[in-house]
Structure formats: structure tokens, C-alpha cells
Short mmCIF file of C-alpha atoms and ligand atoms in Angstrom, two decimals:
data_model
loop_
_atom_site.label_atom_id
_atom_site.label_comp_id
_atom_site.label_asym_id
_atom_site.label_seq_id
_atom_site.Cartn_x
_atom_site.Cartn_y
_atom_site.Cartn_z
CA MET A 1 -36.06 -112.09 50.33
CA ASP A 2 -39.16 -111.41 48.48
CA TYR A 3 -38.40 -111.10 44.80
CA PHE A 4 -42.51 -110.96 43.90
CA LEU A 5 -42.54 -113.98 42.15
CA THR A 6 -46.32 -114.80 40.32
CA GLU A 7 -47.37 -117.78 41.32
CA GLU A 8 -46.57 -119.51 37.89
CA GLN A 9 -42.97 -118.27 38.73
CA GLN A 10 -43.19 -120.07 42.32
CA GLU A 11 -44.40 -123.06 40.71
CA ILE A 12 -41.14 -123.69 38.40
CA ARG A 13 -39.17 -122.64 41.14
CA ASP A 14 -40.73 -125.16 43.22
CA LEU A 15 -40.48 -127.91 40.56
CA ALA A 16 -37.35 -126.95 39.67
CA ARG A 17 -35.73 -127.25 43.56
CA ARG A 18 -37.85 -130.78 43.86
CA ILE A 19 -36.21 -132.34 41.00
CA ALA A 20 -32.68 -130.78 41.83
CA GLN A 21 -33.32 -132.62 45.68
CA GLU A 22 -34.39 -135.57 44.74
CA LYS A 23 -32.86 -136.59 41.46
CA VAL A 24 -29.32 -134.38 41.39
CA LYS A 25 -27.94 -134.21 44.82
CA PRO A 26 -28.39 -137.91 45.19
CA VAL A 27 -26.14 -138.74 42.08
CA ARG A 28 -24.10 -135.87 41.86
CA ALA A 29 -20.85 -137.15 42.81
CA GLU A 30 -21.06 -140.24 40.92
CA LEU A 31 -21.45 -138.19 38.16
CA ASP A 32 -19.30 -136.10 38.74
CA GLU A 33 -16.53 -139.35 39.78
CA LYS A 34 -17.67 -141.11 36.28
CA GLU A 35 -17.85 -138.00 34.24
CA GLU A 36 -21.23 -139.23 33.52
CA PHE A 37 -23.47 -137.57 31.23
CA PRO A 38 -26.80 -137.00 33.15
CA TRP A 39 -29.49 -138.28 30.70
CA GLU A 40 -31.98 -139.76 33.07
CA ILE A 41 -31.75 -136.24 34.65
CA MET A 42 -32.10 -134.27 31.24
CA LYS A 43 -35.51 -136.69 30.87
CA THR A 44 -36.87 -135.85 33.99
CA LEU A 45 -36.64 -132.18 33.33
CA ALA A 46 -38.32 -132.76 29.84
CA GLN A 47 -41.04 -134.48 31.36
CA ALA A 48 -41.58 -131.28 33.84
CA ASP A 49 -41.70 -129.58 30.75
CA LEU A 50 -39.13 -127.37 32.08
CA PHE A 51 -37.23 -126.85 28.70
CA GLY A 52 -39.28 -124.89 26.93
CA LEU A 53 -39.96 -122.24 29.95
CA TYR A 54 -37.98 -119.08 27.66
CA ILE A 55 -39.92 -120.59 23.96
CA PRO A 56 -43.10 -118.81 22.91
CA GLU A 57 -46.87 -121.15 23.30
CA GLU A 58 -46.56 -121.30 19.69
CA TYR A 59 -43.77 -123.42 19.22
CA GLY A 60 -44.49 -125.45 22.16
CA GLY A 61 -43.11 -123.57 25.10
CA PHE A 62 -43.68 -122.40 28.03
CA GLY A 63 -44.08 -118.40 26.93
CA GLY A 64 -42.01 -117.37 29.88
CA GLY A 65 -38.46 -115.50 29.28
CA ALA A 66 -34.77 -115.53 30.29
CA PHE A 67 -36.24 -115.01 34.01
CA GLU A 68 -38.23 -117.88 34.14
CA ASN A 69 -35.31 -119.91 33.25
CA CYS A 70 -32.83 -118.40 35.10
CA LEU A 71 -35.21 -119.31 38.44
CA ALA A 72 -35.02 -123.13 36.96
CA VAL A 73 -31.21 -123.15 36.79
CA GLU A 74 -31.22 -121.63 39.95
CA GLU A 75 -32.68 -124.18 41.56
CA ILE A 76 -30.53 -127.21 39.63
CA SER A 77 -27.50 -125.34 40.38
CA ARG A 78 -27.60 -125.79 44.12
CA ALA A 79 -27.22 -129.04 43.81
CA CYS A 80 -25.20 -129.66 40.63
CA ILE A 81 -24.14 -127.22 37.92
CA GLY A 82 -22.93 -130.05 35.29
CA VAL A 83 -26.43 -130.99 35.35
CA SER A 84 -27.72 -127.23 34.96
CA VAL A 85 -24.81 -126.61 32.21
CA SER A 86 -26.38 -129.23 30.22
CA PHE A 87 -29.68 -128.13 30.50
CA ALA A 88 -29.20 -124.73 30.30
CA ALA A 89 -26.72 -124.99 26.76
CA SER A 90 -29.72 -126.61 25.08
CA GLY A 91 -31.31 -122.84 25.31
CA LEU A 92 -28.17 -121.32 24.34
CA GLY A 93 -28.20 -124.04 20.96
CA ALA A 94 -31.73 -122.66 20.63
CA TYR A 95 -31.61 -118.95 21.02
CA PRO A 96 -29.80 -118.44 17.77
CA ILE A 97 -33.23 -119.85 16.01
CA LEU A 98 -35.57 -118.47 18.32
CA LEU A 99 -33.82 -114.62 18.01
CA PHE A 100 -33.07 -114.81 13.80
CA GLY A 101 -34.53 -117.89 12.83
CA SER A 102 -36.91 -118.28 9.96
CA GLU A 103 -41.03 -119.18 10.52
CA GLU A 104 -40.06 -122.59 9.31
CA GLN A 105 -36.83 -123.04 11.36
CA LYS A 106 -38.53 -122.43 14.45
CA LYS A 107 -41.47 -124.48 13.49
CA LYS A 108 -39.39 -127.50 12.46
CA TYR A 109 -36.75 -127.28 15.58
CA LEU A 110 -38.00 -125.43 18.43
CA PRO A 111 -41.03 -127.91 19.68
CA ALA A 112 -38.54 -130.67 20.21
CA ILE A 113 -36.30 -128.41 22.04
CA ALA A 114 -38.96 -127.20 24.20
CA SER A 115 -39.81 -130.68 25.21
CA GLY A 116 -36.78 -131.89 25.76
CA GLU A 117 -36.93 -134.65 23.55
CA ARG A 118 -33.41 -132.83 21.59
CA LEU A 119 -31.13 -131.14 23.28
CA ALA A 120 -29.48 -128.44 21.23
CA ALA A 121 -26.08 -126.73 21.50
CA PHE A 122 -24.00 -123.56 20.55
CA GLY A 123 -20.78 -123.81 18.26
CA LEU A 124 -18.62 -120.82 18.61
CA THR A 125 -15.41 -121.26 20.16
CA GLU A 126 -12.60 -122.64 18.75
CA ALA A 127 -9.14 -123.20 19.42
CA GLY A 128 -7.95 -119.49 17.97
CA ALA A 129 -11.17 -118.00 18.54
CA GLY A 130 -12.06 -117.95 22.26
CA SER A 131 -12.40 -114.77 23.62
CA ASP A 132 -11.51 -113.70 19.65
CA ALA A 133 -15.13 -114.56 18.63
CA GLY A 134 -14.46 -112.71 15.31
CA GLY A 135 -11.57 -115.09 14.85
CA THR A 136 -13.19 -117.74 13.55
CA ARG A 137 -11.61 -120.07 11.01
CA THR A 138 -14.45 -122.85 10.21
CA THR A 139 -15.69 -122.22 6.44
CA ALA A 140 -19.34 -122.46 4.98
CA VAL A 141 -19.18 -122.14 1.38
CA ALA A 142 -22.37 -121.82 -1.08
CA ASP A 143 -22.51 -124.44 -3.23
CA GLY A 144 -25.49 -124.96 -5.39
CA ASP A 145 -28.60 -125.39 -3.02
CA GLY A 146 -26.26 -125.32 -0.07
CA TYR A 147 -23.41 -124.46 1.94
CA VAL A 148 -20.33 -126.92 2.37
CA ILE A 149 -18.87 -126.21 6.15
CA ASN A 150 -14.99 -126.93 7.00
CA GLY A 151 -13.60 -126.90 10.25
CA THR A 152 -13.44 -127.47 13.76
CA LYS A 153 -15.14 -126.23 16.74
CA GLN A 154 -14.19 -126.94 20.45
CA TRP A 155 -14.91 -126.90 23.99
CA ILE A 156 -18.78 -127.38 22.59
CA THR A 157 -21.23 -127.91 25.58
CA ASN A 158 -23.39 -130.78 24.91
CA GLY A 159 -21.08 -131.97 22.22
CA GLY A 160 -21.97 -135.63 20.69
CA GLU A 161 -24.90 -135.32 23.47
CA ALA A 162 -27.26 -132.51 21.32
CA GLU A 163 -28.85 -133.45 18.23
CA ILE A 164 -28.98 -130.14 16.90
CA TYR A 165 -26.24 -127.51 16.56
CA THR A 166 -26.04 -123.65 15.82
CA VAL A 167 -22.62 -122.98 14.24
CA ILE A 168 -21.13 -119.75 13.30
CA ALA A 169 -18.69 -120.07 10.39
CA MET A 170 -17.09 -117.89 7.70
CA THR A 171 -18.96 -117.32 4.36
CA ASN A 172 -16.75 -114.44 3.62
CA PRO A 173 -13.44 -114.06 5.48
CA ALA A 174 -12.07 -111.07 3.94
CA ARG A 175 -14.89 -109.32 5.88
CA GLY A 176 -13.81 -110.53 9.22
CA SER A 177 -16.92 -110.70 11.85
CA ARG A 178 -19.08 -109.16 9.25
CA GLY A 179 -18.25 -112.40 7.13
CA ALA A 180 -19.96 -114.44 9.59
CA SER A 181 -22.67 -116.82 9.05
CA ALA A 182 -24.71 -119.01 11.76
CA PHE A 183 -25.80 -121.97 10.74
CA ILE A 184 -28.23 -125.15 11.91
CA VAL A 185 -26.62 -128.62 11.52
CA GLU A 186 -28.13 -131.88 13.31
CA LYS A 187 -26.55 -134.38 14.53
CA GLY A 188 -26.27 -137.56 11.93
CA THR A 189 -25.31 -135.26 8.53
CA PRO A 190 -22.33 -136.98 6.30
CA GLY A 191 -19.26 -135.26 7.56
CA PHE A 192 -20.35 -133.94 11.14
CA SER A 193 -18.56 -135.95 13.49
CA PHE A 194 -17.72 -135.37 17.04
CA GLY A 195 -13.76 -135.27 18.28
CA LYS A 196 -12.02 -135.38 21.64
CA LYS A 197 -14.34 -135.42 24.50
CA GLU A 198 -12.49 -132.96 27.11
CA LYS A 199 -11.31 -133.86 30.97
CA LYS A 200 -12.37 -130.99 32.91
CA MET A 201 -11.56 -129.63 35.98
CA GLY A 202 -14.97 -129.49 36.98
CA ILE A 203 -19.00 -129.43 35.32
CA ARG A 204 -17.61 -133.15 35.11
CA ALA A 205 -21.07 -134.81 33.99
CA SER A 206 -21.32 -132.20 31.52
CA ALA A 207 -20.09 -133.10 28.12
CA THR A 208 -17.74 -130.87 26.50
CA ARG A 209 -16.04 -131.80 22.89
CA GLU A 210 -15.02 -131.31 19.58
CA LEU A 211 -17.36 -130.26 16.53
CA VAL A 212 -15.26 -131.55 12.89
CA PHE A 213 -17.06 -130.51 10.11
CA LYS A 214 -15.43 -132.27 6.88
CA ASP A 215 -17.30 -131.27 4.20
CA CYS A 216 -20.45 -131.16 5.57
CA ARG A 217 -23.33 -130.17 3.42
CA VAL A 218 -26.25 -128.45 4.64
CA PRO A 219 -28.98 -126.60 3.14
CA LYS A 220 -29.69 -123.64 1.91
CA GLU A 221 -32.81 -123.17 4.41
CA ASN A 222 -30.56 -124.17 7.01
CA LEU A 223 -28.74 -120.75 7.20
CA ILE A 224 -30.24 -118.50 10.46
CA GLY A 225 -31.18 -114.78 9.03
CA ARG A 226 -29.01 -114.14 6.23
CA GLU A 227 -25.38 -114.64 5.11
CA GLY A 228 -22.95 -111.99 7.44
CA LEU A 229 -25.51 -111.89 9.99
CA GLY A 230 -23.61 -114.90 12.46
CA PHE A 231 -21.42 -112.60 14.60
CA MET A 232 -24.65 -110.74 15.59
CA VAL A 233 -26.07 -113.80 16.26
CA ALA A 234 -23.43 -115.16 18.48
CA MET A 235 -23.49 -111.60 20.43
CA LYS A 236 -27.16 -111.47 20.73
CA THR A 237 -27.11 -115.20 21.84
CA LEU A 238 -24.72 -114.42 24.40
CA ASP A 239 -26.83 -111.17 25.57
CA LYS A 240 -29.27 -113.49 25.99
CA SER A 241 -27.60 -115.88 27.87
CA ARG A 242 -25.32 -114.93 30.08
CA PRO A 243 -27.77 -114.10 32.94
CA GLY A 244 -27.94 -117.85 32.82
CA ILE A 245 -24.69 -117.90 34.48
CA GLY A 246 -25.34 -115.40 36.84
CA ALA A 247 -28.64 -118.08 38.09
CA GLN A 248 -26.26 -120.97 37.86
CA ALA A 249 -23.58 -118.83 40.20
CA VAL A 250 -26.16 -118.15 42.37
CA GLY A 251 -27.79 -121.63 42.94
CA LEU A 252 -24.29 -122.49 43.56
CA ALA A 253 -23.13 -120.15 45.97
CA GLN A 254 -26.12 -120.98 47.50
CA GLY A 255 -25.56 -124.54 47.70
CA ALA A 256 -22.36 -123.94 48.91
CA ILE A 257 -23.77 -121.70 51.88
CA ASP A 258 -26.37 -124.38 52.77
CA GLU A 259 -23.57 -126.80 53.29
CA ALA A 260 -20.84 -124.68 55.29
CA VAL A 261 -24.17 -123.45 57.39
CA ALA A 262 -25.39 -126.90 58.07
CA TYR A 263 -21.90 -128.21 59.03
CA ALA A 264 -21.04 -125.06 61.43
CA ARG A 265 -24.03 -125.89 63.56
CA GLU A 266 -22.44 -129.67 63.71
CA ARG A 267 -19.13 -128.93 63.88
CA ARG A 268 -17.84 -128.47 67.72
CA GLN A 269 -14.42 -127.32 68.27
CA PHE A 270 -13.38 -125.82 71.82
CA GLY A 271 -16.42 -127.12 73.34
CA SER A 272 -18.43 -125.21 70.74
CA PRO A 273 -20.63 -125.52 67.65
CA ILE A 274 -18.19 -123.51 65.25
CA ALA A 275 -21.45 -121.23 64.26
CA SER A 276 -21.04 -119.88 67.16
CA PHE A 277 -17.79 -118.18 67.00
CA GLN A 278 -17.54 -114.87 65.37
CA ALA A 279 -15.08 -115.43 63.08
CA VAL A 280 -17.51 -117.99 61.25
CA GLN A 281 -20.37 -116.12 61.53
CA HIS A 282 -18.65 -112.88 59.58
CA MET A 283 -17.96 -115.39 57.12
CA LEU A 284 -21.32 -117.08 56.44
CA ALA A 285 -22.55 -113.49 56.76
CA ASP A 286 -20.29 -111.95 53.93
CA MET A 287 -20.96 -115.12 51.81
CA ALA A 288 -24.84 -114.98 52.26
CA THR A 289 -24.74 -111.19 51.69
CA GLN A 290 -22.64 -111.13 48.58
CA ASN A 291 -24.62 -114.09 47.16
CA GLU A 292 -27.92 -111.90 47.87
CA ALA A 293 -26.59 -109.23 45.81
CA ALA A 294 -26.12 -111.22 43.12
CA ARG A 295 -29.42 -113.42 43.06
CA ALA A 296 -31.06 -109.13 43.04
CA LEU A 297 -28.91 -108.27 40.04
CA VAL A 298 -29.13 -111.52 38.17
CA TYR A 299 -33.25 -111.56 38.63
CA ALA A 300 -33.26 -107.85 38.12
CA VAL A 301 -30.95 -108.08 34.29
CA ALA A 302 -33.22 -111.28 33.52
CA ARG A 303 -36.46 -109.41 33.73
CA TYR A 304 -34.32 -106.41 32.11
CA VAL A 305 -33.82 -108.64 29.40
CA ASP A 306 -37.43 -110.24 29.18
CA SER A 307 -38.71 -106.54 28.91
CA GLY A 308 -37.64 -106.36 25.39
CA ALA A 309 -34.73 -103.48 25.97
CA LYS A 310 -32.76 -103.16 22.74
CA ASP A 311 -29.21 -103.39 24.35
CA VAL A 312 -28.76 -105.52 27.19
CA SER A 313 -25.25 -106.02 26.60
CA ARG A 314 -23.77 -104.19 29.56
CA ALA A 315 -26.24 -105.22 32.15
CA SER A 316 -26.07 -109.22 30.76
CA ALA A 317 -22.51 -108.91 31.11
CA MET A 318 -22.81 -107.34 34.85
CA SER A 319 -25.28 -110.41 35.43
CA LYS A 320 -22.33 -112.76 34.68
CA LEU A 321 -19.37 -111.09 35.91
CA PHE A 322 -20.59 -110.27 39.68
CA ALA A 323 -22.71 -113.42 39.95
CA SER A 324 -19.68 -115.74 38.80
CA ASP A 325 -16.70 -113.89 40.78
CA VAL A 326 -19.39 -114.07 44.03
CA ALA A 327 -19.55 -117.70 43.57
CA MET A 328 -15.94 -118.47 43.20
CA LYS A 329 -15.31 -116.80 46.61
CA VAL A 330 -18.03 -118.17 48.13
CA THR A 331 -17.06 -121.50 47.43
CA VAL A 332 -13.63 -120.91 48.44
CA ASP A 333 -14.75 -119.53 51.74
CA ALA A 334 -16.95 -122.54 52.04
CA VAL A 335 -14.35 -124.58 51.49
CA GLN A 336 -12.56 -122.40 54.40
CA VAL A 337 -15.28 -122.88 57.09
CA MET A 338 -15.73 -126.71 56.41
CA GLY A 339 -11.34 -126.88 56.90
CA GLY A 340 -9.94 -130.33 56.20
CA TYR A 341 -13.34 -131.51 55.72
CA GLY A 342 -13.93 -129.30 53.24
CA TYR A 343 -11.05 -130.43 51.24
CA MET A 344 -11.85 -133.92 50.82
CA ARG A 345 -14.58 -135.32 48.24
CA ASP A 346 -16.36 -137.01 51.17
CA TYR A 347 -18.10 -133.81 51.17
CA PRO A 348 -19.91 -131.51 48.51
CA VAL A 349 -18.06 -128.02 48.88
CA GLU A 350 -14.61 -129.52 47.31
CA LYS A 351 -16.54 -130.43 43.86
CA MET A 352 -18.64 -126.59 43.86
CA MET A 353 -15.29 -124.98 44.50
CA ARG A 354 -14.12 -126.70 41.45
CA ASP A 355 -17.25 -125.98 39.33
CA ALA A 356 -17.16 -122.49 40.45
CA LYS A 357 -14.12 -121.88 38.44
CA ILE A 358 -15.95 -122.30 35.07
CA LEU A 359 -18.31 -119.53 35.49
CA GLN A 360 -15.37 -117.37 35.40
CA ILE A 361 -14.26 -118.54 32.08
CA TYR A 362 -16.99 -119.55 29.56
CA GLU A 363 -19.91 -117.35 27.95
CA GLY A 364 -17.00 -114.93 27.79
CA THR A 365 -14.09 -114.76 30.36
CA ASN A 366 -14.46 -112.03 33.14
CA GLN A 367 -12.35 -110.02 31.74
CA ILE A 368 -14.37 -110.08 28.24
CA GLN A 369 -17.65 -109.37 30.51
CA ARG A 370 -15.39 -106.19 31.86
CA ASN A 371 -14.36 -105.06 28.41
CA VAL A 372 -18.00 -104.93 27.09
CA ILE A 373 -19.33 -103.20 30.23
CA GLY A 374 -16.41 -100.82 29.68
CA ALA A 375 -17.09 -100.33 26.14
CA ALA A 376 -21.14 -99.81 26.67
CA LEU A 377 -19.84 -96.80 29.45
CA ILE A 378 -17.85 -95.25 27.18
CA LYS A 379 -19.84 -95.29 24.09
CA GLU A 380 -23.07 -94.13 26.28
CA ALA A 381 -20.66 -91.36 27.51
CA ALA A 382 -19.67 -90.05 23.81
CA ALA A 383 -23.30 -90.42 22.98
CA ALA A 384 -24.05 -88.20 26.22
CA LYS A 385 -21.83 -85.12 25.09
CA LYS A 386 -22.95 -85.31 21.30
CA LYS A 387 -26.33 -84.58 22.69
N1 LIG B 1 -24.97 -106.53 19.95
C1 LIG B 1 -24.89 -106.07 18.51
N2 LIG B 1 -24.32 -106.46 18.29
C2 LIG B 1 -22.84 -106.08 18.69
C3 LIG B 1 -22.70 -106.91 20.02
C4 LIG B 1 -23.93 -106.61 20.78
N3 LIG B 1 -23.71 -107.91 21.72
N4 LIG B 1 -21.96 -106.60 20.37
C5 LIG B 1 -20.50 -106.49 19.40
N5 LIG B 1 -21.47 -106.09 18.21
C6 LIG B 1 -21.28 -105.51 16.58
C7 LIG B 1 -20.47 -104.28 17.02
O1 LIG B 1 -21.27 -103.41 16.79
C8 LIG B 1 -19.28 -104.12 15.93
O2 LIG B 1 -20.64 -103.98 14.58
P1 LIG B 1 -20.21 -103.07 13.51
O3 LIG B 1 -19.06 -103.96 12.65
O4 LIG B 1 -21.28 -102.46 12.61
O5 LIG B 1 -19.07 -101.70 14.24
C9 LIG B 1 -19.48 -106.00 15.34
O6 LIG B 1 -20.22 -106.13 16.60
C10 LIG B 1 -18.23 -106.34 15.78
O7 LIG B 1 -18.10 -105.67 17.35
P2 LIG B 1 -16.60 -105.52 18.03
O8 LIG B 1 -15.50 -104.80 17.17
O9 LIG B 1 -16.76 -104.89 19.19
O10 LIG B 1 -15.92 -106.87 18.22
P3 LIG B 1 -14.35 -107.71 18.62
O11 LIG B 1 -14.02 -108.17 17.75
O12 LIG B 1 -13.86 -106.67 19.12
O13 LIG B 1 -15.54 -108.30 19.79
C11 LIG B 1 -16.21 -108.91 21.85
C12 LIG B 1 -16.40 -108.03 20.72
C13 LIG B 1 -14.76 -109.09 22.53
C14 LIG B 1 -17.42 -108.62 22.97
C15 LIG B 1 -16.68 -110.23 21.44
O14 LIG B 1 -15.73 -110.75 20.76
C16 LIG B 1 -16.96 -111.22 22.51
O15 LIG B 1 -17.86 -111.26 23.24
N6 LIG B 1 -16.18 -112.48 23.42
C17 LIG B 1 -16.51 -113.45 23.82
C18 LIG B 1 -16.95 -114.64 23.17
C19 LIG B 1 -17.51 -115.52 23.85
O16 LIG B 1 -18.47 -114.62 24.98
N7 LIG B 1 -17.31 -116.64 24.06
C20 LIG B 1 -17.39 -117.77 24.79
C21 LIG B 1 -17.82 -118.61 23.86
S1 LIG B 1 -19.46 -119.05 23.54
S2 LIG B 1 -20.43 -119.97 24.89
#
């Protein structure tokens, strides 16, 4: 399919594809096995200037948007989403600053994130605040010229590896989600340490860790926006970044389709390549059709997000929901096409199937995406009735 990419967009896609094929594919199994953070690849992506695709030129970025970022994420994901999530999570950490930060904050932090010199991470989730993002317990108490943060964030992608963290904490717990605020906390700040590194089913190259705050003092200048804006910062950040999860899903599923098609052409049973059997062809046809539909939706939504449209929550949730469900199904089917070999670690689809599961869970479970979509539909219907 031709998605009418500009020359620049084609260059971004081709560059990311080359890095994925040459640098990521050969080491993905080893990174997964060793649960090793892909620093070498992060450096290569930084040298290729891919970290700042969505960051405006005035802050050292390329000046593109979610769409350009999705093109890069998709290609890296085609090789390994443990690597692509480490790349993409820096964007998730940067969006609060980009969307709600002051000019000083943007100038101070975005150039280093755009160049890939410093990774960012986003700290929202807690042990008791997963789907219920408003259930945040971490507190930030105003004290003189700063805030004192206490609490623990859980399952933070890039935890320990990133240097710039955007963290949601309650400045006024009595006000619920309206009492949350967003802060920038730098690695090395006294009182800020890292807890347990998680052992995961998939995306094992990525770092997932606790952020522990014990009387961690940050200056007032590190408050993003104003007090009480934290929940909004988190929601708008997720609205921007969820198409990126869709792009991870599309890339991952494409990688699985590539493997399954290649295998089906080689593997002979009953005297013929299994690709000549309709039962196999039909499976491959469904996998490819579903993933093309997912790609078309993800691209359309990323472009819609970049158009500056005011309320993109529903579309953004749809792209994440649809593409991740497709990726789960496609990777399960890729294993099926490859039979016993697909189940073995000698072939990459076993890892792809394990990796796919997280796409239906992180950045909001797919049940939460359905809630967001359903709530938007009902709100629209109610507004239309009033007119
Ligand atoms: N943009 C702007 N404002 C939004 C918003 C959005 N996308 N979503 C919600 N809000 C606003 C609401 O309009 C409401 O405003 P008022 O208080 O002025 O009425 C406020 O935020 C609270 O919204 P709501 O009542 O819908 O909040 P809930 O506590 O019911 O939670 C969900 C809403 C479930 C959508 C939210 O908690 C969520 O997204 N959870 C998943 C979190 C997640 O993705 N975690 C993954 C980890 S981050 S990698």
C-alpha cells in the first residue's frame, strides 16, 4: 500500500528500517535472553537523529510530529519491540514538557532529549494506581522554594536508564484527580532512587523499574504547568503517545508476517511447500489484511493528532486498541503457521508472541481504551441531542 509519504518521511522510514535490520535484528534474541538494555542501539538511533522527530526545530528536534515518530517506531518494532519501547518511552517522558512545560523547561530539557544524549521516562503508574490513574498516592508537598516528593512509582519503562523523569504526584490529595501535579525529576536528585528491576514475559531488552522518592526535594521551577494540572498532563500525554503503541503493534505484526511467509515458502510437508496449501494461505491472508487495516488506522490517527485537532482521545485509543489486538492475534497465528518450530526459541516468532501481550496492557489496558472510546461516543451523542 502507498501511504503517500513525503520524501522526508520515506527517508525516516528507510533509515529506521536499515538500523532495525542491521543493528537490532542480529542481537534481539541475545538482548531478550540476557534482559539487557540496548544502549548501543540507543546510541545508533541518537547518531541517526531519530530521537527528536516530534520535537520542534527550535528545541533541537526535526520538527515533525507523532506521524514521523510512528514511522520510526514501526520499523524498529518490526525487529524488536523491547528495543522500540526503550526508544519510544523517551518520547512519552518528553511529551509533558513539550505540551505543558514553560519556555525555560523546554529550552533546558528538550534539546538533550532530541539529540538522544539523555533518555526520558514517564512516571504515572503506582502499585495501587494502574487503570485508575486518579488513584495516585505519591505526594508532593510545597515547602519553601520547592516541593518534597514521597512515594513509589511502579513499572516505569526506562526506569534507571533515563535521566529525565516526568512524574505525577498529588499536591492536594483531597481534590482527587484535580489535586495531581506533574514534575520534572532528574536522575541523581537526592532522595530519588530506583527499586526493583522487573523480570518480564516479553520486551525483556527494556528496563522496567520502580522509582522511589524519599523526601526528594525538587525546585519550584520543576513543576510542569501549574498545580492541579497533573491528571490533564497525563491524559493529554497518553492521547499523543497511544498511536505510537499502535505503531509498535503494526511493526511487530509485520515482522511476524515476514517470518511466517518466509517459513511457509521453505517448509515442505506432503511433498509441497506449506505455502501452497490454502489453509496456510488463508491464515497469512487474514494476518496481512488485519495488519494493513491496523496500519491505515494508526497512520490516519497519527496524522489527525498532528493536525492540532482538539480532542483526539477517542481516535488515539482506537488506534492503540485495534492495532494491539491485531498484533496479538497475528503473532499467535505466526507461531501456528510455523508449528513446532514457531514454538522454539530458535525462531523469532516465539519472542514476538510473548512481546505482543504487553501492547494490550501498557499505556492503558485495552479495556480502558474501550472505556475511553465508549465515553466519547456517549458524550458526543449527548452533545448532539442538546443542539
Ligand atoms: N484529555 C483532557 N481531559 C481529560 C482526558 C483527556 N484525554 N481524560 C479525562 N479528562 C478529564 C475529564 O474531563 C475530567 O475533568 P473534570 O474533572 O473537569 O470533569 C477529569 O479529567 C477526570 O476524568 P474522568 O472522570 O474520566 O477520570 P477517571 O478517574 O474516571 O479516569 C481514565 C479516566 C480511566 C480514562 C484514566 O484514568 C486512564 O486513562 N487510565 C489509564 C491510565 C493509563 O493509561 N495508564 C498506563 C500507564 S501510563 S504508561
